[in-house]
JSON list of C-alpha atoms in Angstrom, two decimals:
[
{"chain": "A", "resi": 1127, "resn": "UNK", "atom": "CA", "xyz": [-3.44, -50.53, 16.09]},
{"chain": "A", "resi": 1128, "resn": "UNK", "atom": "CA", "xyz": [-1.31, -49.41, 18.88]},
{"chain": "A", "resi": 1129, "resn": "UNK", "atom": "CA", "xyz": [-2.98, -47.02, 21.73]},
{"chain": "A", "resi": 1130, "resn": "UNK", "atom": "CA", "xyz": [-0.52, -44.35, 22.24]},
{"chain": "A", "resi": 1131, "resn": "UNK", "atom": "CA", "xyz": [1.09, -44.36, 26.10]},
{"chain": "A", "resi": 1132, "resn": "UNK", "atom": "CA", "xyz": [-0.02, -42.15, 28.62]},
{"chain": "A", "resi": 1133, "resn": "UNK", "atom": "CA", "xyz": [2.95, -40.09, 27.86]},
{"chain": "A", "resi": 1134, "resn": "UNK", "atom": "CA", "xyz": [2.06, -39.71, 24.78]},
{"chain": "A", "resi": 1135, "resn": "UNK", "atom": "CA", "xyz": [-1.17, -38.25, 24.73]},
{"chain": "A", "resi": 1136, "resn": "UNK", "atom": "CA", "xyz": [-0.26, -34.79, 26.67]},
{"chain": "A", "resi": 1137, "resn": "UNK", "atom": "CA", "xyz": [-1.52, -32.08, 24.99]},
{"chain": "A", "resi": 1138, "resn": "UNK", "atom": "CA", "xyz": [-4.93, -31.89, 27.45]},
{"chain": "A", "resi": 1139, "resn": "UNK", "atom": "CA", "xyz": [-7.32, -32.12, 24.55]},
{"chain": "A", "resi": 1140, "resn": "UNK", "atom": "CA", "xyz": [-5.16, -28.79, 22.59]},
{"chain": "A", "resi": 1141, "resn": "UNK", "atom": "CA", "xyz": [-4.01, -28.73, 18.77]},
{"chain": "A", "resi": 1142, "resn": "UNK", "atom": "CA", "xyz": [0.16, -29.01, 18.85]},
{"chain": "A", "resi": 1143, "resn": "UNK", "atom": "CA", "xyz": [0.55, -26.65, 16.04]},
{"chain": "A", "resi": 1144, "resn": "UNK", "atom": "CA", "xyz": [4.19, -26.52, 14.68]},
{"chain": "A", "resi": 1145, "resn": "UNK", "atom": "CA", "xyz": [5.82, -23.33, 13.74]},
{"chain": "A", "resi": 1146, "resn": "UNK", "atom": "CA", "xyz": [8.90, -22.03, 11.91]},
{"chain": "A", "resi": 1147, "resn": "UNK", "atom": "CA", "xyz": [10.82, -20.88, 9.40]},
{"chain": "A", "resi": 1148, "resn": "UNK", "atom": "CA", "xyz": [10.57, -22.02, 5.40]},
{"chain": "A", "resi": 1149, "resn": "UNK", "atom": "CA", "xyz": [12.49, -25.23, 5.25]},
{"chain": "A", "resi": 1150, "resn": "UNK", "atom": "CA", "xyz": [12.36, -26.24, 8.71]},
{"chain": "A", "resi": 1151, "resn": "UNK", "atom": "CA", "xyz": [10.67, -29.03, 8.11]},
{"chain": "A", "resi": 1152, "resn": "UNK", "atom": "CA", "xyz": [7.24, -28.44, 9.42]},
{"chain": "A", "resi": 1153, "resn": "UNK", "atom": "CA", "xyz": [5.05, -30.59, 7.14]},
{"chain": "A", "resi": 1154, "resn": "UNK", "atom": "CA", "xyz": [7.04, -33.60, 7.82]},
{"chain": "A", "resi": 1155, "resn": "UNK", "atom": "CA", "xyz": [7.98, -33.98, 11.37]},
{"chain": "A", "resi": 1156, "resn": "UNK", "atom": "CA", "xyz": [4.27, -32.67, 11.92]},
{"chain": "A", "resi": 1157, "resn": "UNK", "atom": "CA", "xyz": [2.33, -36.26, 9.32]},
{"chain": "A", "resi": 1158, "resn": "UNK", "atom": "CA", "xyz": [5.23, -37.90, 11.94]},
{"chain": "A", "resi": 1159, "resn": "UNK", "atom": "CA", "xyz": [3.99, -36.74, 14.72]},
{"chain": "A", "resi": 1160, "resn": "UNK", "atom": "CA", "xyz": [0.71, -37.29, 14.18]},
{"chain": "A", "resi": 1161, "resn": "UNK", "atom": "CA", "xyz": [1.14, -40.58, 13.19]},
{"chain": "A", "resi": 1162, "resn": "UNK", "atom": "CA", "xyz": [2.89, -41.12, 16.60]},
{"chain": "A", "resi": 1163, "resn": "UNK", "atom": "CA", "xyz": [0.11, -39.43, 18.66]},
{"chain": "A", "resi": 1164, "resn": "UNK", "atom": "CA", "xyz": [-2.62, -40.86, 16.39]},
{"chain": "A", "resi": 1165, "resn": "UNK", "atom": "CA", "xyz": [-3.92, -37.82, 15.97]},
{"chain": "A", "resi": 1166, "resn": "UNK", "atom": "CA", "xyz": [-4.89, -35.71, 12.36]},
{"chain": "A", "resi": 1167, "resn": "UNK", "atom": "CA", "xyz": [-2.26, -33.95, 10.68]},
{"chain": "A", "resi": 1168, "resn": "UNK", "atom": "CA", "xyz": [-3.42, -30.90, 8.63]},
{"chain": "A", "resi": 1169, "resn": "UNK", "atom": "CA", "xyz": [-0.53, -28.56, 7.22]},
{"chain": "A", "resi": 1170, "resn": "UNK", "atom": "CA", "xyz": [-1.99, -24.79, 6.46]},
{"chain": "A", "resi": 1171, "resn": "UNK", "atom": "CA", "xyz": [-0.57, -24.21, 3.46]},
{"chain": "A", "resi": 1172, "resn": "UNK", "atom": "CA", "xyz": [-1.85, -27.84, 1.83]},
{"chain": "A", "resi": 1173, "resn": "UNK", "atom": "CA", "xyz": [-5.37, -26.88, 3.35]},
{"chain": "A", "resi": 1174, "resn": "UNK", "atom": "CA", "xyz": [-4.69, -23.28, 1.75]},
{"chain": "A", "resi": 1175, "resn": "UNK", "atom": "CA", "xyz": [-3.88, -25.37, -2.34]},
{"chain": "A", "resi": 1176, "resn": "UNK", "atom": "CA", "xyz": [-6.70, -27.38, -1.83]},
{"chain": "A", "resi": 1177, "resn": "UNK", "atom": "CA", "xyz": [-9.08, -24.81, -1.34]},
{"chain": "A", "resi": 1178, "resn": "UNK", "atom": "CA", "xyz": [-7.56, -21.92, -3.64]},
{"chain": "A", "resi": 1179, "resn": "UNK", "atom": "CA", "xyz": [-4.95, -23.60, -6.05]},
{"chain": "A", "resi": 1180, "resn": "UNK", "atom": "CA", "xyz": [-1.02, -23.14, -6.30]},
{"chain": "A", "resi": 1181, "resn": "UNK", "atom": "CA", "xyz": [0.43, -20.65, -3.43]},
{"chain": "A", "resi": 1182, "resn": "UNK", "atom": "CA", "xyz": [2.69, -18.85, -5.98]},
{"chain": "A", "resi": 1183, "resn": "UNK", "atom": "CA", "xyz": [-0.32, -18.30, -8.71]},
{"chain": "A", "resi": 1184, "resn": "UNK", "atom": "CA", "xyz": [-2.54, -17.00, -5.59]},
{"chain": "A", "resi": 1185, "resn": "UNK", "atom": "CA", "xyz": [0.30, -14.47, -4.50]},
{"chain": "A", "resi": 1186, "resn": "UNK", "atom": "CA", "xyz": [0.76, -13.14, -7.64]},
{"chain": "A", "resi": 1187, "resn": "UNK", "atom": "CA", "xyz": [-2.67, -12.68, -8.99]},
{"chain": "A", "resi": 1188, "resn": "UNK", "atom": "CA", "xyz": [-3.62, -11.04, -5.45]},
{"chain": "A", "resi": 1189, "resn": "UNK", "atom": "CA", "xyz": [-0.88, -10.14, -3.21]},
{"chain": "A", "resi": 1190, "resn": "UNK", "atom": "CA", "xyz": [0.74, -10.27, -0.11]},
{"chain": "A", "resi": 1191, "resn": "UNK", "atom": "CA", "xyz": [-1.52, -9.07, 1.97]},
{"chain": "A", "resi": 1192, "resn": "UNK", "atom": "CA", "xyz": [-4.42, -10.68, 0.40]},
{"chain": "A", "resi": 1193, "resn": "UNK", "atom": "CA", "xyz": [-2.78, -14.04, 0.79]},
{"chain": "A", "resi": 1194, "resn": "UNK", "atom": "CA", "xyz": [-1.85, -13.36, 4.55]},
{"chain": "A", "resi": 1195, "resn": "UNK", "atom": "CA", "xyz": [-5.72, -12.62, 4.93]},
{"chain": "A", "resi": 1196, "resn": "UNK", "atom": "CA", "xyz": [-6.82, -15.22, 3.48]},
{"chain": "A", "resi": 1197, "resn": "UNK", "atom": "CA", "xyz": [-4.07, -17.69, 5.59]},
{"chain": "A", "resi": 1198, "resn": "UNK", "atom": "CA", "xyz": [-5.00, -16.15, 8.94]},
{"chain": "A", "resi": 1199, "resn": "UNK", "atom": "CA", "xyz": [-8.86, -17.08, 8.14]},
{"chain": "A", "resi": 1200, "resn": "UNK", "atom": "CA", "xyz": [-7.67, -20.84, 7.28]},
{"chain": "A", "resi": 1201, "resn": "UNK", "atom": "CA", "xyz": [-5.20, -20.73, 10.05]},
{"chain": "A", "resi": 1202, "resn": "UNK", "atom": "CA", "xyz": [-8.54, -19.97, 12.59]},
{"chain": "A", "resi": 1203, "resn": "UNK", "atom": "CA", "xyz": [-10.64, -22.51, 10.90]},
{"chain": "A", "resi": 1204, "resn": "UNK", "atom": "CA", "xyz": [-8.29, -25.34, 11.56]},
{"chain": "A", "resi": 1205, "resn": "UNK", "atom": "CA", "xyz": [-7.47, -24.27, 14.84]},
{"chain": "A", "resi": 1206, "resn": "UNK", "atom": "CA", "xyz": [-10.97, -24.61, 15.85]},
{"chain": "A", "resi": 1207, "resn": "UNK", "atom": "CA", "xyz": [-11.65, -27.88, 14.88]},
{"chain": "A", "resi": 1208, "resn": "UNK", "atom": "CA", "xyz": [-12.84, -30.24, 17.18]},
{"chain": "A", "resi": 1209, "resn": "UNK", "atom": "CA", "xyz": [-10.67, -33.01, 17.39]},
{"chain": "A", "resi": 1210, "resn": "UNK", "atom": "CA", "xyz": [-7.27, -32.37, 18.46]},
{"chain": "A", "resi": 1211, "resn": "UNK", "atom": "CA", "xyz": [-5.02, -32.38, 15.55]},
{"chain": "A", "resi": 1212, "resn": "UNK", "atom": "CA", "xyz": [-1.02, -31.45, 15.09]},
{"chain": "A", "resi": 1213, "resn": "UNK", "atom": "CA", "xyz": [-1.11, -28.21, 12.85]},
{"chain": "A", "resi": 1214, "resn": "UNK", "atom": "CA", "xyz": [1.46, -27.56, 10.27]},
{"chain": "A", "resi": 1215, "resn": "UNK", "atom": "CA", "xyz": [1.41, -23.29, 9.96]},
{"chain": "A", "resi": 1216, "resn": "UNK", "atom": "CA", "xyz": [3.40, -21.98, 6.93]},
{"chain": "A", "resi": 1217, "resn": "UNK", "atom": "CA", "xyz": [6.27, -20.02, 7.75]},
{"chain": "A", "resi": 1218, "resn": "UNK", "atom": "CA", "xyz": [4.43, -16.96, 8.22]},
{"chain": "A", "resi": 1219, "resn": "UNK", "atom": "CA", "xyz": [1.53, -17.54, 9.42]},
{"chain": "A", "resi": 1220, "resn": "UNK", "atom": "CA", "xyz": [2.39, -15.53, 12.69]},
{"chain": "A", "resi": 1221, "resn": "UNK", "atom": "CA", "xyz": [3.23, -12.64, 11.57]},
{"chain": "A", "resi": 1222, "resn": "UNK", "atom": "CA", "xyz": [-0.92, -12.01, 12.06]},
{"chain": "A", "resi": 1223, "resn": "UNK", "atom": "CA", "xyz": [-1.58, -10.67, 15.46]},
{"chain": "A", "resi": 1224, "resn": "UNK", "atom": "CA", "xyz": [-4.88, -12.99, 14.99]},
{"chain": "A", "resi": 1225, "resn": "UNK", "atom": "CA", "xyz": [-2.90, -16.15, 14.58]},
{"chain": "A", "resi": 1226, "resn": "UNK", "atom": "CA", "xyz": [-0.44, -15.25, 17.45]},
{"chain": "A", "resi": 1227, "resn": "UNK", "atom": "CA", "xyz": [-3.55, -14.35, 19.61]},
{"chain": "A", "resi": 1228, "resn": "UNK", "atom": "CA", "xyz": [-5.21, -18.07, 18.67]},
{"chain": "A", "resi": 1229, "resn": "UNK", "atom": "CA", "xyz": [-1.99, -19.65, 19.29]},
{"chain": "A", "resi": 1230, "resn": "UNK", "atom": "CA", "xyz": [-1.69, -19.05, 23.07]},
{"chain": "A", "resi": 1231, "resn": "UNK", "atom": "CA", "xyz": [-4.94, -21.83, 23.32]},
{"chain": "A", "resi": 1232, "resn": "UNK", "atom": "CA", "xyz": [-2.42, -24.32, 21.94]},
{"chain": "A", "resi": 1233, "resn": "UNK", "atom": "CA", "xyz": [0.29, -26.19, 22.68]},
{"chain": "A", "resi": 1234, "resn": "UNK", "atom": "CA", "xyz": [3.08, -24.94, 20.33]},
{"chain": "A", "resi": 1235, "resn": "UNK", "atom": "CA", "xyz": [6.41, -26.11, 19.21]},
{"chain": "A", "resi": 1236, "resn": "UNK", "atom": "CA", "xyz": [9.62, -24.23, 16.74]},
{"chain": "A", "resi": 1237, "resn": "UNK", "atom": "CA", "xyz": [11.13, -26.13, 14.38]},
{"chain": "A", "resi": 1238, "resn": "UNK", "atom": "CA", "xyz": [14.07, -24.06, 14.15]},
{"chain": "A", "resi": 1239, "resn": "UNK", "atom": "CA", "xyz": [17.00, -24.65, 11.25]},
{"chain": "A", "resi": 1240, "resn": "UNK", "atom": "CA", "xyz": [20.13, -23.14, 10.63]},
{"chain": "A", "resi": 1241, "resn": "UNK", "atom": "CA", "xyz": [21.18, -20.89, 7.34]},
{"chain": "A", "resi": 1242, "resn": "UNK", "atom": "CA", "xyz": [23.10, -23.88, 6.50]},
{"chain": "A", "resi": 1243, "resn": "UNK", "atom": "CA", "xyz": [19.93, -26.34, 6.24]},
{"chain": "A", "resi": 1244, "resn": "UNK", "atom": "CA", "xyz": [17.86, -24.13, 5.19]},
{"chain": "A", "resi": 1245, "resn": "UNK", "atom": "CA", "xyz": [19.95, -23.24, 1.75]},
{"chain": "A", "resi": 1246, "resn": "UNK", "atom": "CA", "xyz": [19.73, -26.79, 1.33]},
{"chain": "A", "resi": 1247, "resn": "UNK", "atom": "CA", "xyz": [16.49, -27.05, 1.60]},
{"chain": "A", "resi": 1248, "resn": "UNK", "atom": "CA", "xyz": [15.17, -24.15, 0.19]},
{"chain": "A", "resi": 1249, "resn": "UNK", "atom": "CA", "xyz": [16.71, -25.16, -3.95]},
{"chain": "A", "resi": 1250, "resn": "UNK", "atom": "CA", "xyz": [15.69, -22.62, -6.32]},
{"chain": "A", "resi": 1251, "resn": "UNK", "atom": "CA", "xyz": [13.02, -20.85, -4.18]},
{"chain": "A", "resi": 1252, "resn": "UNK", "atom": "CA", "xyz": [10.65, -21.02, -7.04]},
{"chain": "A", "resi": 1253, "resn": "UNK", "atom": "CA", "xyz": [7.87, -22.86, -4.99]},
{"chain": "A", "resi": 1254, "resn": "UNK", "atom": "CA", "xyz": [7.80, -19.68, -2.44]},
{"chain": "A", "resi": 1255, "resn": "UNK", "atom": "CA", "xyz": [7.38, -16.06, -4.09]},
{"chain": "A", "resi": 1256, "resn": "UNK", "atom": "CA", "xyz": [8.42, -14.60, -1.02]},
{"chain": "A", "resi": 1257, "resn": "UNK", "atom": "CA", "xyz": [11.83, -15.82, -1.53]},
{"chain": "A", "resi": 1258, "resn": "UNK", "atom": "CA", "xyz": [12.49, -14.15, -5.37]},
{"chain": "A", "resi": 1259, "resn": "UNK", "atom": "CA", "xyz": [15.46, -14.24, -7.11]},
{"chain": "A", "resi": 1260, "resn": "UNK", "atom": "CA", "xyz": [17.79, -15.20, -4.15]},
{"chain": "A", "resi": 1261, "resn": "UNK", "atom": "CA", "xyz": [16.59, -17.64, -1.92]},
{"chain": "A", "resi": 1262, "resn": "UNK", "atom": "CA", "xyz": [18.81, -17.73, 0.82]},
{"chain": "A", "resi": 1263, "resn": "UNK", "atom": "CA", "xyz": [19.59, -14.52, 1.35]},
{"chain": "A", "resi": 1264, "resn": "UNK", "atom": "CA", "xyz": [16.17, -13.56, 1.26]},
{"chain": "A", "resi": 1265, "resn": "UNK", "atom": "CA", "xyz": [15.40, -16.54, 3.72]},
{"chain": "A", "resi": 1266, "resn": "UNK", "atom": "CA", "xyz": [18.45, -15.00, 6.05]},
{"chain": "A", "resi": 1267, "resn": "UNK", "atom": "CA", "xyz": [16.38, -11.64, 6.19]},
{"chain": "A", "resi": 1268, "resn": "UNK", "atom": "CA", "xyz": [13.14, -13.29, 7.12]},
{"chain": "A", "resi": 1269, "resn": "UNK", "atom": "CA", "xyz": [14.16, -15.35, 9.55]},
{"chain": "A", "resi": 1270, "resn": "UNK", "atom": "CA", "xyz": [15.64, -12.45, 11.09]},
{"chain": "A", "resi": 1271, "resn": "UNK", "atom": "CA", "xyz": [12.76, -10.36, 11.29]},
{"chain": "A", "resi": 1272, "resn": "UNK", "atom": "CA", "xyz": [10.52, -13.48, 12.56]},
{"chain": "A", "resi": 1273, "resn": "UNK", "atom": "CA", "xyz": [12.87, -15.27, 14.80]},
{"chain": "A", "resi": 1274, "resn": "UNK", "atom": "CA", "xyz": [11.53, -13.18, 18.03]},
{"chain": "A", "resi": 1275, "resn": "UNK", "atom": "CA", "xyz": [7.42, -13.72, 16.79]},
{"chain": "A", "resi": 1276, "resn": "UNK", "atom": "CA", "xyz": [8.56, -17.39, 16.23]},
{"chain": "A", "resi": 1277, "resn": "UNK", "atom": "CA", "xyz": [10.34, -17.68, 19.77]},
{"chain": "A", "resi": 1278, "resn": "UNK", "atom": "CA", "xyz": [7.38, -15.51, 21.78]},
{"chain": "A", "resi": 1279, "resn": "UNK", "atom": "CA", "xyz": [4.59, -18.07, 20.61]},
{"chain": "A", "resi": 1280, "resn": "UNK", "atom": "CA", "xyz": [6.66, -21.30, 21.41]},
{"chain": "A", "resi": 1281, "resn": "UNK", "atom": "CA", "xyz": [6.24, -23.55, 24.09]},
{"chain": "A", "resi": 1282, "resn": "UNK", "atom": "CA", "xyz": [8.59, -26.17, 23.12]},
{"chain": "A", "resi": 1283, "resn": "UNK", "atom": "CA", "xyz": [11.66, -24.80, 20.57]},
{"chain": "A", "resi": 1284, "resn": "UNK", "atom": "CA", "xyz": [13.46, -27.87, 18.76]},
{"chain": "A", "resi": 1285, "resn": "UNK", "atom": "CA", "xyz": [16.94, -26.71, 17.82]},
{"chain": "A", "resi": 1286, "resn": "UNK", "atom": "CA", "xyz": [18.17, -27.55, 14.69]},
{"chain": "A", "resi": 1287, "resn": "UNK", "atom": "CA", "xyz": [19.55, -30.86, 14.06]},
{"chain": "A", "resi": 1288, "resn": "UNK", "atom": "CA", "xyz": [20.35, -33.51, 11.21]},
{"chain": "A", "resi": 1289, "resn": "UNK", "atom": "CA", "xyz": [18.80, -36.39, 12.77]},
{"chain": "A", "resi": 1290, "resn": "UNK", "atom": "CA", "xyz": [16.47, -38.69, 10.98]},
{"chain": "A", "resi": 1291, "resn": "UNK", "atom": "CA", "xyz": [12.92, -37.77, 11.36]},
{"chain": "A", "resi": 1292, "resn": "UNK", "atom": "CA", "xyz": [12.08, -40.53, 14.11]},
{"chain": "A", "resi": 1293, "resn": "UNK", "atom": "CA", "xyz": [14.66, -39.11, 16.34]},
{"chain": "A", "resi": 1294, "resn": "UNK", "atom": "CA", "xyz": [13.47, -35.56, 15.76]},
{"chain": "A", "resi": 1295, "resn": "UNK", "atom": "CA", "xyz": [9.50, -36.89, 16.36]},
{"chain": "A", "resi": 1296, "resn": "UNK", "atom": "CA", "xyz": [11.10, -38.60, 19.52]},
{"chain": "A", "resi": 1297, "resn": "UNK", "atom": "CA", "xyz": [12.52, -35.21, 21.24]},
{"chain": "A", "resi": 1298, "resn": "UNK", "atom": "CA", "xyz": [9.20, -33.64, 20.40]},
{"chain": "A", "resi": 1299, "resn": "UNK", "atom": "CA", "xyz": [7.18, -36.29, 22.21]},
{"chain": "A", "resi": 1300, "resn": "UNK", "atom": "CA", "xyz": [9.50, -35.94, 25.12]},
{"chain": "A", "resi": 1301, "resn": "UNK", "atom": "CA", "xyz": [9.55, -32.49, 25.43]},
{"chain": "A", "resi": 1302, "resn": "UNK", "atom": "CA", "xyz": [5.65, -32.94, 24.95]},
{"chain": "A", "resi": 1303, "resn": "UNK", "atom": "CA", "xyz": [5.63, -34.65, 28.43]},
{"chain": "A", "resi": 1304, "resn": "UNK", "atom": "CA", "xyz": [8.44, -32.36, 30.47]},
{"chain": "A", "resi": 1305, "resn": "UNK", "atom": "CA", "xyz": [7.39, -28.95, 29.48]},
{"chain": "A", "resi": 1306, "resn": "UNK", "atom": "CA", "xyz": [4.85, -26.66, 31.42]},
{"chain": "A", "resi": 1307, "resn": "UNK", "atom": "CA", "xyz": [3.13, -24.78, 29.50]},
{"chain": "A", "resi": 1308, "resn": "UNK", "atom": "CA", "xyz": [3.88, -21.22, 28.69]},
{"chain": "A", "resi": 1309, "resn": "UNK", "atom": "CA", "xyz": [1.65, -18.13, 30.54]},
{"chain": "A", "resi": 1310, "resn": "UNK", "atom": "CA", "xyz": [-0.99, -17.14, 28.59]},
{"chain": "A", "resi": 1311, "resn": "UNK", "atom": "CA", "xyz": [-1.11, -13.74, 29.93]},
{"chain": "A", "resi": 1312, "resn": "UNK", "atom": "CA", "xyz": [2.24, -13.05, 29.46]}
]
């Protein structure tokens, strides 16, 4: 197996948690990165299935803010582990002061997407109850209310692009070695 470069290990021993909106392709460029850094790849909202079954069954039987509750507590838990990892957060995972709080230990990057990508992405909406009856619009709204919490918690922000996965994975791992990391106090 091939030791990752010197480059390539930055992140000082910190998870690289990636953030943004639905659709922006979190879960994917983060198993990439991983791979690349040969480090674990956990994705909340998998971690949040396996322990309590479907999202949109959970949301329904108990709520919004029982489900955001119940996300901030997994959210801390994987944070914490001991190995660093790269950390997939569902889309709204910061809107908990908690989460934002935990974040500004780790090294944290925005996938951001455009309306555009996202509506392609996004299909029917049926997988994500917080989307309802009309998915993009409803995405347009969010991402408007979040795009500042989203922003604020970033170190690194990857704009949005079409390019194939590797190419996205390669910016990150780049930026991973030129960027200073944010103040913490700020």
């Amino acid at each position: 197996m091939r030791q990752p470069a010197a480059a390539e290990q930055r992140g000082d021993g910190r998870n690289i948690v990636l953030i943004g909106p639905m659709g922006s392709g979190k879960s994917t460029v983060g198993a990439a990165l991983a791979r690349r850094l040969h480090r674990p790849h956990v994705d909340s909202d998998h971690f949040f299935v396996a322990r309590h079954g479907p999202i949109p069954a959970y949301f329904s039987l108990h709520g919004e803010q029982v489900f955001r509750a119940e996300e901030e507590n997994i959210v801390a838990e994987l944070l914490d582990s001991p190995r660093p990892s790269v950390i997939s957060l569902g889309g709204g995972s910061v809107l908990s002061p908690r989460t934002r709080e935990l974040l500004r230990d780790q090294l944290v990057i925005l996938l951001d997407l455009t309306e555009h990508q996202a509506a392609l992405r996004l299909g029917d909406g049926s997988t994500r109850p917080i989307l309802g009856a009309h998915p993009v619009e409803a995405w347009k709204r969010i991402y408007a209310e979040r795009e500042q919490i989203y922003r604020d918690c970033a170190d690194i922000v990857m704009t949005p692009d079409d390019a194939h996965i590797d190419v996205r994975v390669d910016h990150i791992v780049r930026a991973l070695n030129t960027t200073s990391r944010r103040d913490p106090s700020v």
